[in-house]
Tab-separated table of C-alpha atoms in Angstrom:
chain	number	residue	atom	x	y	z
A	1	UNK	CA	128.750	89.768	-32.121
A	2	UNK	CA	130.455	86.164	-33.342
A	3	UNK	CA	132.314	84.342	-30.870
A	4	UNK	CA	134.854	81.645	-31.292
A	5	UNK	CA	134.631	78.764	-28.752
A	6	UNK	CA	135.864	75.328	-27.675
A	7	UNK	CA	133.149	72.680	-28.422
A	8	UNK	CA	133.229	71.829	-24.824
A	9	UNK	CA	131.897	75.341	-23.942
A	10	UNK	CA	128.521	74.995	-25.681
A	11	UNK	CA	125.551	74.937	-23.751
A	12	UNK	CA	121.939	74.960	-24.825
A	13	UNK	CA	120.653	78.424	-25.790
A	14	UNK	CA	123.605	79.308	-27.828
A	15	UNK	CA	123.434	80.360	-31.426
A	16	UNK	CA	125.049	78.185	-33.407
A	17	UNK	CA	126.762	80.614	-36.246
A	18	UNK	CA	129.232	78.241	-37.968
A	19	UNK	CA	130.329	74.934	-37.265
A	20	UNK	CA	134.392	74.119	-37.701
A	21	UNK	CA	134.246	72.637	-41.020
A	22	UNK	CA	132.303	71.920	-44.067
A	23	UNK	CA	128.656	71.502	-43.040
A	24	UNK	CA	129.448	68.276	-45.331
A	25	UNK	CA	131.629	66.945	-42.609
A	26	UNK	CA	129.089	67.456	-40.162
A	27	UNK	CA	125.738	65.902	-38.815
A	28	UNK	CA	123.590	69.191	-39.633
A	29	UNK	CA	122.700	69.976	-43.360
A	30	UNK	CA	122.076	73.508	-41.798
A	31	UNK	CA	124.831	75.934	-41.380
A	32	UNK	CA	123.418	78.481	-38.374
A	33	UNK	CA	120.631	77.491	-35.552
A	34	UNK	CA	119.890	78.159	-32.492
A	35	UNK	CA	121.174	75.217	-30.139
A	36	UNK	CA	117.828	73.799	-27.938
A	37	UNK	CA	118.154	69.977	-28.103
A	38	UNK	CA	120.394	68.113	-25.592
A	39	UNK	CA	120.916	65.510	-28.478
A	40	UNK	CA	121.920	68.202	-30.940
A	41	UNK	CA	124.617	69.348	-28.537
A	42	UNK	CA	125.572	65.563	-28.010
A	43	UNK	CA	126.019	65.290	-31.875
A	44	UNK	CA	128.371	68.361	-31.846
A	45	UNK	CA	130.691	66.839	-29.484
A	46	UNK	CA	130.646	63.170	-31.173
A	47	UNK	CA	131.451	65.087	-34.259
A	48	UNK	CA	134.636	66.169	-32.650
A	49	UNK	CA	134.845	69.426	-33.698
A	50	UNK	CA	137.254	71.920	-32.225
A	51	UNK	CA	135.610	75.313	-31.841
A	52	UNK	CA	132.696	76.579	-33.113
A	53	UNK	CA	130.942	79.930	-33.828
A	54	UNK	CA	128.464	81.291	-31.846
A	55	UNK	CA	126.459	84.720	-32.302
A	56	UNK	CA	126.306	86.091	-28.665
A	57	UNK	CA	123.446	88.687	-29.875
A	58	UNK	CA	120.756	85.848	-31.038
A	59	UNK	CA	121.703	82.887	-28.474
A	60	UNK	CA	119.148	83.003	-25.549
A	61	UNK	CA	122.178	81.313	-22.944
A	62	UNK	CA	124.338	83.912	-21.004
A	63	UNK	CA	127.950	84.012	-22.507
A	64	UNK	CA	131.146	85.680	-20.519
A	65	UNK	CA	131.606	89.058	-21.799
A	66	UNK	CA	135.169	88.094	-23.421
A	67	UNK	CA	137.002	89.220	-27.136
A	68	UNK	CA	136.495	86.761	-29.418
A	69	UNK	CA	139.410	84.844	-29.610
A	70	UNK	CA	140.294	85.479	-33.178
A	71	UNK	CA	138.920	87.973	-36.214
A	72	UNK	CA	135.964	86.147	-37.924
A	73	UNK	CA	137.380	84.848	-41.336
A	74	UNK	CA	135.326	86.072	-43.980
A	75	UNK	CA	133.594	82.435	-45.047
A	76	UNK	CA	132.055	82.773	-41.710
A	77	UNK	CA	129.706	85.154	-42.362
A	78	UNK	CA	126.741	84.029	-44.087
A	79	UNK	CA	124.257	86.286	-46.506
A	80	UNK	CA	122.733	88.317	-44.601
A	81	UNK	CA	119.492	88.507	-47.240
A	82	UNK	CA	117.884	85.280	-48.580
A	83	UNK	CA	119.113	86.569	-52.093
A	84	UNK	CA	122.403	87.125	-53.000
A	85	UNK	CA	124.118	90.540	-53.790
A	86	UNK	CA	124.711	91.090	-57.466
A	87	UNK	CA	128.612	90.606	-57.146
A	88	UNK	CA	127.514	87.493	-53.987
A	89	UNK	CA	128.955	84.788	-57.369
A	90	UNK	CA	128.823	81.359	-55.913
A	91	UNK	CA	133.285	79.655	-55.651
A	92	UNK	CA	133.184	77.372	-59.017
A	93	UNK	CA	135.363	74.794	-58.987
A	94	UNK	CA	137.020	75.853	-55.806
A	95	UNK	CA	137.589	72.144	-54.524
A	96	UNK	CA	140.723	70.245	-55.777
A	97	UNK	CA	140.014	67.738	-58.958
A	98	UNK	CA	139.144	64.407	-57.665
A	99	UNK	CA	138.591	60.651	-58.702
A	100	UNK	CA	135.897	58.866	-60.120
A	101	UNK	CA	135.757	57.133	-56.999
A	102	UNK	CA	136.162	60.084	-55.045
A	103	UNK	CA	133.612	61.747	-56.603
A	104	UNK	CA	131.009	59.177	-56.490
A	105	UNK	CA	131.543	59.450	-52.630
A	106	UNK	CA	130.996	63.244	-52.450
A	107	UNK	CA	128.709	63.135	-54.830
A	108	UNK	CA	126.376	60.412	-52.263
A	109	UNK	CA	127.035	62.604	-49.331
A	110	UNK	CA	125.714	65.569	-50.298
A	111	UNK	CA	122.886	64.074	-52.104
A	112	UNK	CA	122.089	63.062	-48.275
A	113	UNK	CA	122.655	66.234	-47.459
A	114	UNK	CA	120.761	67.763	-49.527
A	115	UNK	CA	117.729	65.390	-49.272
A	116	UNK	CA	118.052	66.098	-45.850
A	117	UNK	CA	118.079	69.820	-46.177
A	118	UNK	CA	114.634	69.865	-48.985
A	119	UNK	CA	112.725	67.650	-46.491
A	120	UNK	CA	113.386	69.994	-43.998
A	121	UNK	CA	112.242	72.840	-45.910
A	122	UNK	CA	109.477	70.891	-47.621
A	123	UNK	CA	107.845	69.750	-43.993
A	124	UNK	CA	107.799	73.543	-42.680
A	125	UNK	CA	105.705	74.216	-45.673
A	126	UNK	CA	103.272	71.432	-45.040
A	127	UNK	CA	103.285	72.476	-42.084
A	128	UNK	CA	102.242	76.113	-42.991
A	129	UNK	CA	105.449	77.469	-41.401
A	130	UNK	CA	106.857	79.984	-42.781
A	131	UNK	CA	109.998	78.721	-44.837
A	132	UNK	CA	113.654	79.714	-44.282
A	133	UNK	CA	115.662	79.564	-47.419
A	134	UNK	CA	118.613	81.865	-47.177
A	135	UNK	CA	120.754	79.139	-46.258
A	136	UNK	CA	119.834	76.993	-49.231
A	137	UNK	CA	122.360	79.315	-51.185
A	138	UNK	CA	124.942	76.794	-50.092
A	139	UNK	CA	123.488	74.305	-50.553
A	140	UNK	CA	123.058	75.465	-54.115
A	141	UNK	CA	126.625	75.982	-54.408
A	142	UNK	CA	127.834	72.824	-53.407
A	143	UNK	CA	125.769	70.999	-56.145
A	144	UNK	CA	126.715	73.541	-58.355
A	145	UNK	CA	130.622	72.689	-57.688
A	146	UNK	CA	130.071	68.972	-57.845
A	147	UNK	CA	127.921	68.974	-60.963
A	148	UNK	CA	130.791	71.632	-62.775
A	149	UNK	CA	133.622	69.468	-61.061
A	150	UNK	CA	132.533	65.696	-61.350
A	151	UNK	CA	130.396	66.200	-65.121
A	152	UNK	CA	127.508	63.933	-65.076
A	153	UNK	CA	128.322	61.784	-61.676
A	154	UNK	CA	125.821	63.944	-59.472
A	155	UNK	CA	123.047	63.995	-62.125
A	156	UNK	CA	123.228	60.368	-62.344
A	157	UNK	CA	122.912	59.967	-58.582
A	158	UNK	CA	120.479	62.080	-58.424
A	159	UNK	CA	117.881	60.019	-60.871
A	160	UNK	CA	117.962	57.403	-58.624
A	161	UNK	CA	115.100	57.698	-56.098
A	162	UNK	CA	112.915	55.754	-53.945
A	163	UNK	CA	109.461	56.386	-53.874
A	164	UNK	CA	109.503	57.882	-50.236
A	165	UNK	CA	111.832	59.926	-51.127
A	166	UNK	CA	110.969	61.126	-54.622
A	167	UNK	CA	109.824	65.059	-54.000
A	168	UNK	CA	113.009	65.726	-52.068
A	169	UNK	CA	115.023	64.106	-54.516
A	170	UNK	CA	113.583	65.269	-57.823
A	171	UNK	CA	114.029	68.794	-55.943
A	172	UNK	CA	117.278	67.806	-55.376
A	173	UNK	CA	117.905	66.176	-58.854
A	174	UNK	CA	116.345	69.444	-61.133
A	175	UNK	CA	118.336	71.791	-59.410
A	176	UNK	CA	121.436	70.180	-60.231
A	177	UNK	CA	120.318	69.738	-64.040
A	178	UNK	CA	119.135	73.275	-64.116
A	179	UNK	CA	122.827	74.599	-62.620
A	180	UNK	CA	124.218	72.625	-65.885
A	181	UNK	CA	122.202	73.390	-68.124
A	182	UNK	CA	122.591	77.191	-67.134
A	183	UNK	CA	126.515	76.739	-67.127
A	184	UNK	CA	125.971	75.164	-70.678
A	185	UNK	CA	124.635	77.714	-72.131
A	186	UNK	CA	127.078	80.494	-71.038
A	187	UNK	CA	124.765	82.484	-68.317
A	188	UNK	CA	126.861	83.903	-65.365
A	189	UNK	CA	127.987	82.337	-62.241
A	190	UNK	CA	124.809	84.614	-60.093
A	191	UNK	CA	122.765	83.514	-62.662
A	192	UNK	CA	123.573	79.661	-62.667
A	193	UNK	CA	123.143	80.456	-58.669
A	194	UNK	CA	119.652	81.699	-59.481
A	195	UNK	CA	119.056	78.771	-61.522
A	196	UNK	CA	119.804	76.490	-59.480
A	197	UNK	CA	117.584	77.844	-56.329
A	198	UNK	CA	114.689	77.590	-58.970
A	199	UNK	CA	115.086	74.232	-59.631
A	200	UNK	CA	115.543	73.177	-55.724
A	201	UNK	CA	112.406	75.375	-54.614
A	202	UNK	CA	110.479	74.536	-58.117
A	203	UNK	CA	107.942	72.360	-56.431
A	204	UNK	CA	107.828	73.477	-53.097
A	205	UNK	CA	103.785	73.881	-53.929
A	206	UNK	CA	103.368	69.652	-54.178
A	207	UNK	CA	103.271	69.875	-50.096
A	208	UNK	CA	99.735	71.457	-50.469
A	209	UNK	CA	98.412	68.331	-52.603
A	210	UNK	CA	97.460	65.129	-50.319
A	211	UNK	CA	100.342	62.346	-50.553
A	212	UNK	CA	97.278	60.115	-51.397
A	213	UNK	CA	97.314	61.685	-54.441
A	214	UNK	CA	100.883	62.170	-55.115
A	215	UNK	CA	101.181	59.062	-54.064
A	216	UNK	CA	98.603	56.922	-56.284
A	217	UNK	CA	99.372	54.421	-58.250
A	218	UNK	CA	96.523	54.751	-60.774
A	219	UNK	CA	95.631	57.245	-63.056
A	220	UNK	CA	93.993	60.239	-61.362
A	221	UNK	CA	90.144	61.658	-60.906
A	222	UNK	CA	89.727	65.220	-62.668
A	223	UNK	CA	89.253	66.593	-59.089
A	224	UNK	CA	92.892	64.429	-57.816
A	225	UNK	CA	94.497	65.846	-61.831
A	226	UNK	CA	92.880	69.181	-60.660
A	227	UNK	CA	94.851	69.301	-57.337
A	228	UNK	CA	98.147	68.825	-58.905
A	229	UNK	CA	97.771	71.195	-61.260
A	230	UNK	CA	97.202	73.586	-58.225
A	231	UNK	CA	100.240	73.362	-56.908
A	232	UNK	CA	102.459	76.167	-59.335
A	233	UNK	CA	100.513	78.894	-57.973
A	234	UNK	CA	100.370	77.349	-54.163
A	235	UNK	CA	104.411	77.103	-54.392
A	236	UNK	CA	104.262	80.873	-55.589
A	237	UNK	CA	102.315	81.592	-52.694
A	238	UNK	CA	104.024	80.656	-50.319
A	239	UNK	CA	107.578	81.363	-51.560
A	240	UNK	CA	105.983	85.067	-51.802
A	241	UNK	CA	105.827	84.535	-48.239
A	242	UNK	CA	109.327	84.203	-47.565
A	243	UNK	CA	110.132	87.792	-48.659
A	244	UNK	CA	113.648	89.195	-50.661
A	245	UNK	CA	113.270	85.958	-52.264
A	246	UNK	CA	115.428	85.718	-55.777
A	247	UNK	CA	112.434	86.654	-58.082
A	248	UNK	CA	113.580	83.728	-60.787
A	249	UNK	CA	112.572	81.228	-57.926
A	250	UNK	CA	109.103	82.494	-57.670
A	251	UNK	CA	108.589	82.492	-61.789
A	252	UNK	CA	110.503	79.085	-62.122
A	253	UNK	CA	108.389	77.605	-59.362
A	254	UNK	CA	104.892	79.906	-61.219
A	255	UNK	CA	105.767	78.595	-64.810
A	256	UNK	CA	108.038	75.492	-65.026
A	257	UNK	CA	104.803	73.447	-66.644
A	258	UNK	CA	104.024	76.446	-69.336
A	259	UNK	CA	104.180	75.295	-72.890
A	260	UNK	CA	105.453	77.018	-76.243
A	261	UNK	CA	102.168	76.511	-77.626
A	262	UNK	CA	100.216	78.099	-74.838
A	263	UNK	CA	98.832	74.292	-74.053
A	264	UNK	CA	100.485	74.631	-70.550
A	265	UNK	CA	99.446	75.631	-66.953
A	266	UNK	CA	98.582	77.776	-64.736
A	267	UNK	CA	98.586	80.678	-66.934
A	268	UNK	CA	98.698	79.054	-70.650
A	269	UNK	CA	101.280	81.375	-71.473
A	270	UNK	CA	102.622	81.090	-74.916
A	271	UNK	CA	105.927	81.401	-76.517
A	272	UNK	CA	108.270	84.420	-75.392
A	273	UNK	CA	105.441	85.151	-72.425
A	274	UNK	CA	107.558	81.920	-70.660
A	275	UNK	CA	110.346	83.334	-69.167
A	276	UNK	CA	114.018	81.722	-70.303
A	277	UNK	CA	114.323	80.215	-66.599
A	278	UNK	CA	111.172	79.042	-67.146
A	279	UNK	CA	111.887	76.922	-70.442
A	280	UNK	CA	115.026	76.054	-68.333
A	281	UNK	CA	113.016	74.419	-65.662
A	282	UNK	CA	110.709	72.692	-67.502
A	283	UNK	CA	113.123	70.318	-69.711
A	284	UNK	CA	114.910	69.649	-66.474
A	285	UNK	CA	111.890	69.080	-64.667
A	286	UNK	CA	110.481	66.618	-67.372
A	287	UNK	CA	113.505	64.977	-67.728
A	288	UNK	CA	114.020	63.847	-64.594
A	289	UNK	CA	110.920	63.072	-63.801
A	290	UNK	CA	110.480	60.691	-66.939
A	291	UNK	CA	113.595	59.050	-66.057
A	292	UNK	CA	112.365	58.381	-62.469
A	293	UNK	CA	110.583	55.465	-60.903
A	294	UNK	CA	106.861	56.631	-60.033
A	295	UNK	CA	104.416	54.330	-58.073
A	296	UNK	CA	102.526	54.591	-61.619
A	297	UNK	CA	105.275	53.810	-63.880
A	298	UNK	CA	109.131	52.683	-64.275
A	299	UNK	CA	111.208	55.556	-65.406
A	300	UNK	CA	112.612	55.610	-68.972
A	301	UNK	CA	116.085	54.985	-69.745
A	302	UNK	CA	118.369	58.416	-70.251
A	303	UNK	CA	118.691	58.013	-74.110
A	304	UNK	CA	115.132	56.939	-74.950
A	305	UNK	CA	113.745	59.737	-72.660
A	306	UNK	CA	115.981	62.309	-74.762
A	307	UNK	CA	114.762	61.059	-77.327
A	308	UNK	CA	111.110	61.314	-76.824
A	309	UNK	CA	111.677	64.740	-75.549
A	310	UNK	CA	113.038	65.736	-79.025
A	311	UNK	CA	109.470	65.632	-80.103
A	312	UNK	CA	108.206	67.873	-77.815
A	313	UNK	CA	110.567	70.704	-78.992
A	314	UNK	CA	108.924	74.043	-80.403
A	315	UNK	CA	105.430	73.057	-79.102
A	316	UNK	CA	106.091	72.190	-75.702
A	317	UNK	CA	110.385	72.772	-74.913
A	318	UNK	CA	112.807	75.482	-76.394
A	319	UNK	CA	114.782	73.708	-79.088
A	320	UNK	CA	117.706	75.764	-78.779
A	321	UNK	CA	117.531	75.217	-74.680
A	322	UNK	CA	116.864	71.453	-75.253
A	323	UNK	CA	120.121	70.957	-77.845
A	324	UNK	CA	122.435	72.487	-74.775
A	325	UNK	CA	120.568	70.447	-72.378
A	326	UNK	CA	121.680	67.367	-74.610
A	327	UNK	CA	124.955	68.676	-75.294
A	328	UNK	CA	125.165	68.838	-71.232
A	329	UNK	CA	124.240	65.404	-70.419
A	330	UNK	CA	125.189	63.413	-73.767
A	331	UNK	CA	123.167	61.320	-76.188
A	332	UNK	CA	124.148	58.387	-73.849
A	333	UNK	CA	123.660	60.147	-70.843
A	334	UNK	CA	125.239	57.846	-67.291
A	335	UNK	CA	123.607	54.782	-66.408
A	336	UNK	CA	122.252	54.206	-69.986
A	337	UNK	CA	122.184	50.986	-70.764
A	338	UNK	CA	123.640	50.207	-74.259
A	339	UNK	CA	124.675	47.202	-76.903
A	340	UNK	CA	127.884	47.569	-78.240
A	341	UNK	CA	128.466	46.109	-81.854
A	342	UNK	CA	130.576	43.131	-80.423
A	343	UNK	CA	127.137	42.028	-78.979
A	344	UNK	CA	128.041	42.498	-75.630
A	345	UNK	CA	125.905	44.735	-73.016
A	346	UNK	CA	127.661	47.771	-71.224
A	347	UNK	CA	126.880	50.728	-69.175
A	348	UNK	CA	127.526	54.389	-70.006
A	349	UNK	CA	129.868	55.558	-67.166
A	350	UNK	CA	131.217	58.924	-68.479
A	351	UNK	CA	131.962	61.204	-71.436
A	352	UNK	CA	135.073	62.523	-72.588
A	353	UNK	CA	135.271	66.413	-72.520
A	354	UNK	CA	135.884	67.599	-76.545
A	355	UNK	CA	135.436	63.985	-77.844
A	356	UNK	CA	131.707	62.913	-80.110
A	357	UNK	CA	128.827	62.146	-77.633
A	358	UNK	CA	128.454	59.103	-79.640
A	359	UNK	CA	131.512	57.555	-78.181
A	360	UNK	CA	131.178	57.976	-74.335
A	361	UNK	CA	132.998	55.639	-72.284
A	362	UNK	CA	131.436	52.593	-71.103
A	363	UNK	CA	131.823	49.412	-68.691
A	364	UNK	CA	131.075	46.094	-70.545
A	365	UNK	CA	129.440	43.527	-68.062
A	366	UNK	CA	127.521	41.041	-70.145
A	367	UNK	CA	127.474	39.054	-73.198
A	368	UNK	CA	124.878	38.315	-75.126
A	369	UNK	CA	126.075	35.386	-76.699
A	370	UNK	CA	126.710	33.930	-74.195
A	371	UNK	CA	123.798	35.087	-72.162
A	372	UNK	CA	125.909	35.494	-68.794
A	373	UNK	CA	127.784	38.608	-67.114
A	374	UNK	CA	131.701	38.573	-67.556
A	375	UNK	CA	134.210	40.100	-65.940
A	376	UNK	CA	133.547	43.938	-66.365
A	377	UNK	CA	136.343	46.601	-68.352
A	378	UNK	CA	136.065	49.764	-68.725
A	379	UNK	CA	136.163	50.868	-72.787
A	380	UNK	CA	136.943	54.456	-73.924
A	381	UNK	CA	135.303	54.904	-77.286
A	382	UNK	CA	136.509	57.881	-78.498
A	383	UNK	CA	139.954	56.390	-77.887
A	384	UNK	CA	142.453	56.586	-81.102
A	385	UNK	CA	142.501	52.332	-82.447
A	386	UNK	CA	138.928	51.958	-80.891
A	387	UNK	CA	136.618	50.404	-83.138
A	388	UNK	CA	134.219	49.320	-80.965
A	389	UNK	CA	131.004	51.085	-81.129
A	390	UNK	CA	127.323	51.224	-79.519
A	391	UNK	CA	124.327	50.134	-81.991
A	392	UNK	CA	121.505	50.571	-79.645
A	393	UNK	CA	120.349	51.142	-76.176
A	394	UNK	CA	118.534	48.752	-74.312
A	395	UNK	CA	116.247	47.727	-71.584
A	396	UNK	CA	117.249	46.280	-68.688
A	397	UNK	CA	114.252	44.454	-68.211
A	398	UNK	CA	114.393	42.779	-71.765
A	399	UNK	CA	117.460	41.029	-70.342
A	400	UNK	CA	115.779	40.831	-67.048
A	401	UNK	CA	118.952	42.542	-65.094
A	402	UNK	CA	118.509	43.989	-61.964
A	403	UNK	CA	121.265	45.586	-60.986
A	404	UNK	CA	123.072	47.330	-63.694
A	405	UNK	CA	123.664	50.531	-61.706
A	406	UNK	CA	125.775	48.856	-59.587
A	407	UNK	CA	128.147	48.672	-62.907
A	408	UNK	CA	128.476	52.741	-62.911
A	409	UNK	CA	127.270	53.669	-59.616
A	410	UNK	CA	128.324	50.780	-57.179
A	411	UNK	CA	126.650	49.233	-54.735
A	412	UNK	CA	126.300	51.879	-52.158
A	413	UNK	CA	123.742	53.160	-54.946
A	414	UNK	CA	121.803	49.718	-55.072
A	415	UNK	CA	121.485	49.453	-51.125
């Protein structure tokens, strides 16, 4: 039975159903839990919240045999499986348009979230707990909403990792590329949701390799290369463990480094023997990971990386999959770093919905002339009179700049 409460009334023991607002607005990335920490309880009351829900039949504390004080509104109740019910369609674009700005800001706090959240998850498995999932659902949604909502501001975000960080994140980062890419090429909304659990769970297996190895800054022994390529089928393992599991997660996290050509592992499956989630995951998986900082290499720039990828389509990636994947994220995708044909050095910082993905709009920040940064501006290029245009892409490095995030993503993103 759920039970509304004051704050105030909570006492250790009590099962936690549903705090009073958006888990985003609160300390916890998790939604239910059962309340045993005197500085989890503190946090609750520092957060301020109101009333809370509380489910009197799992909570180990005594609670007054009293109504609850109001019907349980519908949003309350979470799945009651770890996968959803065929008409269980995550809310798409439920939240009200925002900002740039405003966007950015969300877009930061749930990465935290959600970093939060995988880590979580990740560490039972290393563990060898067994994991709990269903409440990753919304967390899947939430991305979902931002990446439909705020176009390409949460898949920039989410390419920019630290090492420590970089499994959580590049969980974090290929589920929200594999919810676009699934909205881009026209698959339902429990099907984008499906999607998009893949891609956070996808390599749930890398806890079973050593972080030494992970890690490692060199290239890798055939017994280290050996281990890594181990870890498909140890994800698979123990996501069979969670049972009622969405069965595209466990093939996703099985097959999401199968190629066309059969050259691929752990199975060497060949061309329509890899599932379409499966050629899904592994262009979003590559891509971010190429774009990435490693301890072994800088990541590539958005452009150039799309642009190597192109020749890996019909051996290795679906080429009909890979030209929505582009159409998804642009030619220029955000953050690339670009030379406009005034010979001046912008930033990509968005694309304009119906115009050319050759003419995204950018923030100009440097001239090369001049060889110093100016005073930025923001240029649409696909506006009417425009006739500026970009002539390359570039490399930070070549102009030895080391902050040109901060031009797109500000500096919250650098610190």
């Amino acid at each position: 039975m759920l039970k509304k409460i004051a704050s105030s009334e909570l006492v250790l023991g009590m099962y936690v159903e549903r705090l009073g607002r958006s888990w985003l607005d609160t300390p916890f990335w998790k939604r239910s839990f059962l309340l045993e920490s005197q500085a989890d309880l503190e946090r609750i009351r520092a957060a301020r919240l109101c009333e809370v829900w509380i489910d009197v039949a799992r909570g180990r504390a005594p609670v007054e045999a009293a109504p609850p004080a109001a019907a349980v509104p519908p949003a309350a109740v979470p799945p009651v499986a770890a996968a959803p019910a065929a008409d269980a369609a995550p809310v798409q674009n439920a939240a009200a348009p925002m900002s740039r700005d405003e966007e950015l800001v969300h877009a930061r706090r749930l990465l935290e979230h959600s970093r939060q959240a995988v880590q979580t998850m990740f560490d039972e498995a290393r563990m060898g707990k067994a994991l709990s999932v269903g409440q990753a659902y919304e967390l899947v949604d939430d991305i979902a909403a931002s990446v439909l909502r705020g176009g390409s501001v949460l898949l920039g975000l989410a390419r920019l990792k630290t090492a420590d960080n970089y499994t959580y994140m590049h969980s974090v980062a290929v589920c929200a590329l594999m919810t676009a890419l699934a909205t881009e090429v026209g698959l339902a909304p429990e099907q984008v949701r499906s999607a998009g659990l893949a891609g956070l769970l996808h390599d749930i297996g890398k806890m079973a390799v050593p972080s030494a190895i992970l890690n490692k800054p060199g290239s890798l022994s055939e017994a280290e290369f050996g281990s890594v390529r181990a870890h498909p089928a140890a994800g698979h393992r123990m996501l069979q463990e969670v049972g009622e599991l969405d069965p595209v997660a466990l093939d996703v996290c099985l097959h999401h480094h199968e190629k066309l050509d059969g050259s691929g592992y752990p199975h060497g499956l060949r061309g329509e023997e890899v599932s379409l989630y499966a050629r899904m995951g592994a262009i979003c998986d590559v891509y971010d990971a190429i774009t990435s900082n490693r301890p072994y290499k800088q990541g590539w720039c958005p452009a150039d990386s799309l642009r190597r990828m192109a020749a890996w389509r019909g051996a290795h990636l679906d080429a009909q999959l890979f030209a929505a994947f582009v159409k998804c994220l642009g030619i220029y995708p955000l953050g690339t770093l670009v030379r406009l044909q005034s010979e001046r050095l912008a930033v990509v910082v968005g694309q304009t919905p119906g115009k050319p993905l050759t003419q995204p709009t950018v923030r100009v920040f440097f001239s090369i002339r001049a060889g110093t940064c100016i005073v930025p501006s923001v240029i649409d290029l696909a506006a009417p009179g425009c006739q500026e245009r970009i002539v390359s892409t570039e490399s930070a490095e070549r102009w030895r700049l080391q902050d040109v995030e901060r031009y797109w993503a500000g500096e919250p993103a650098i610190a």
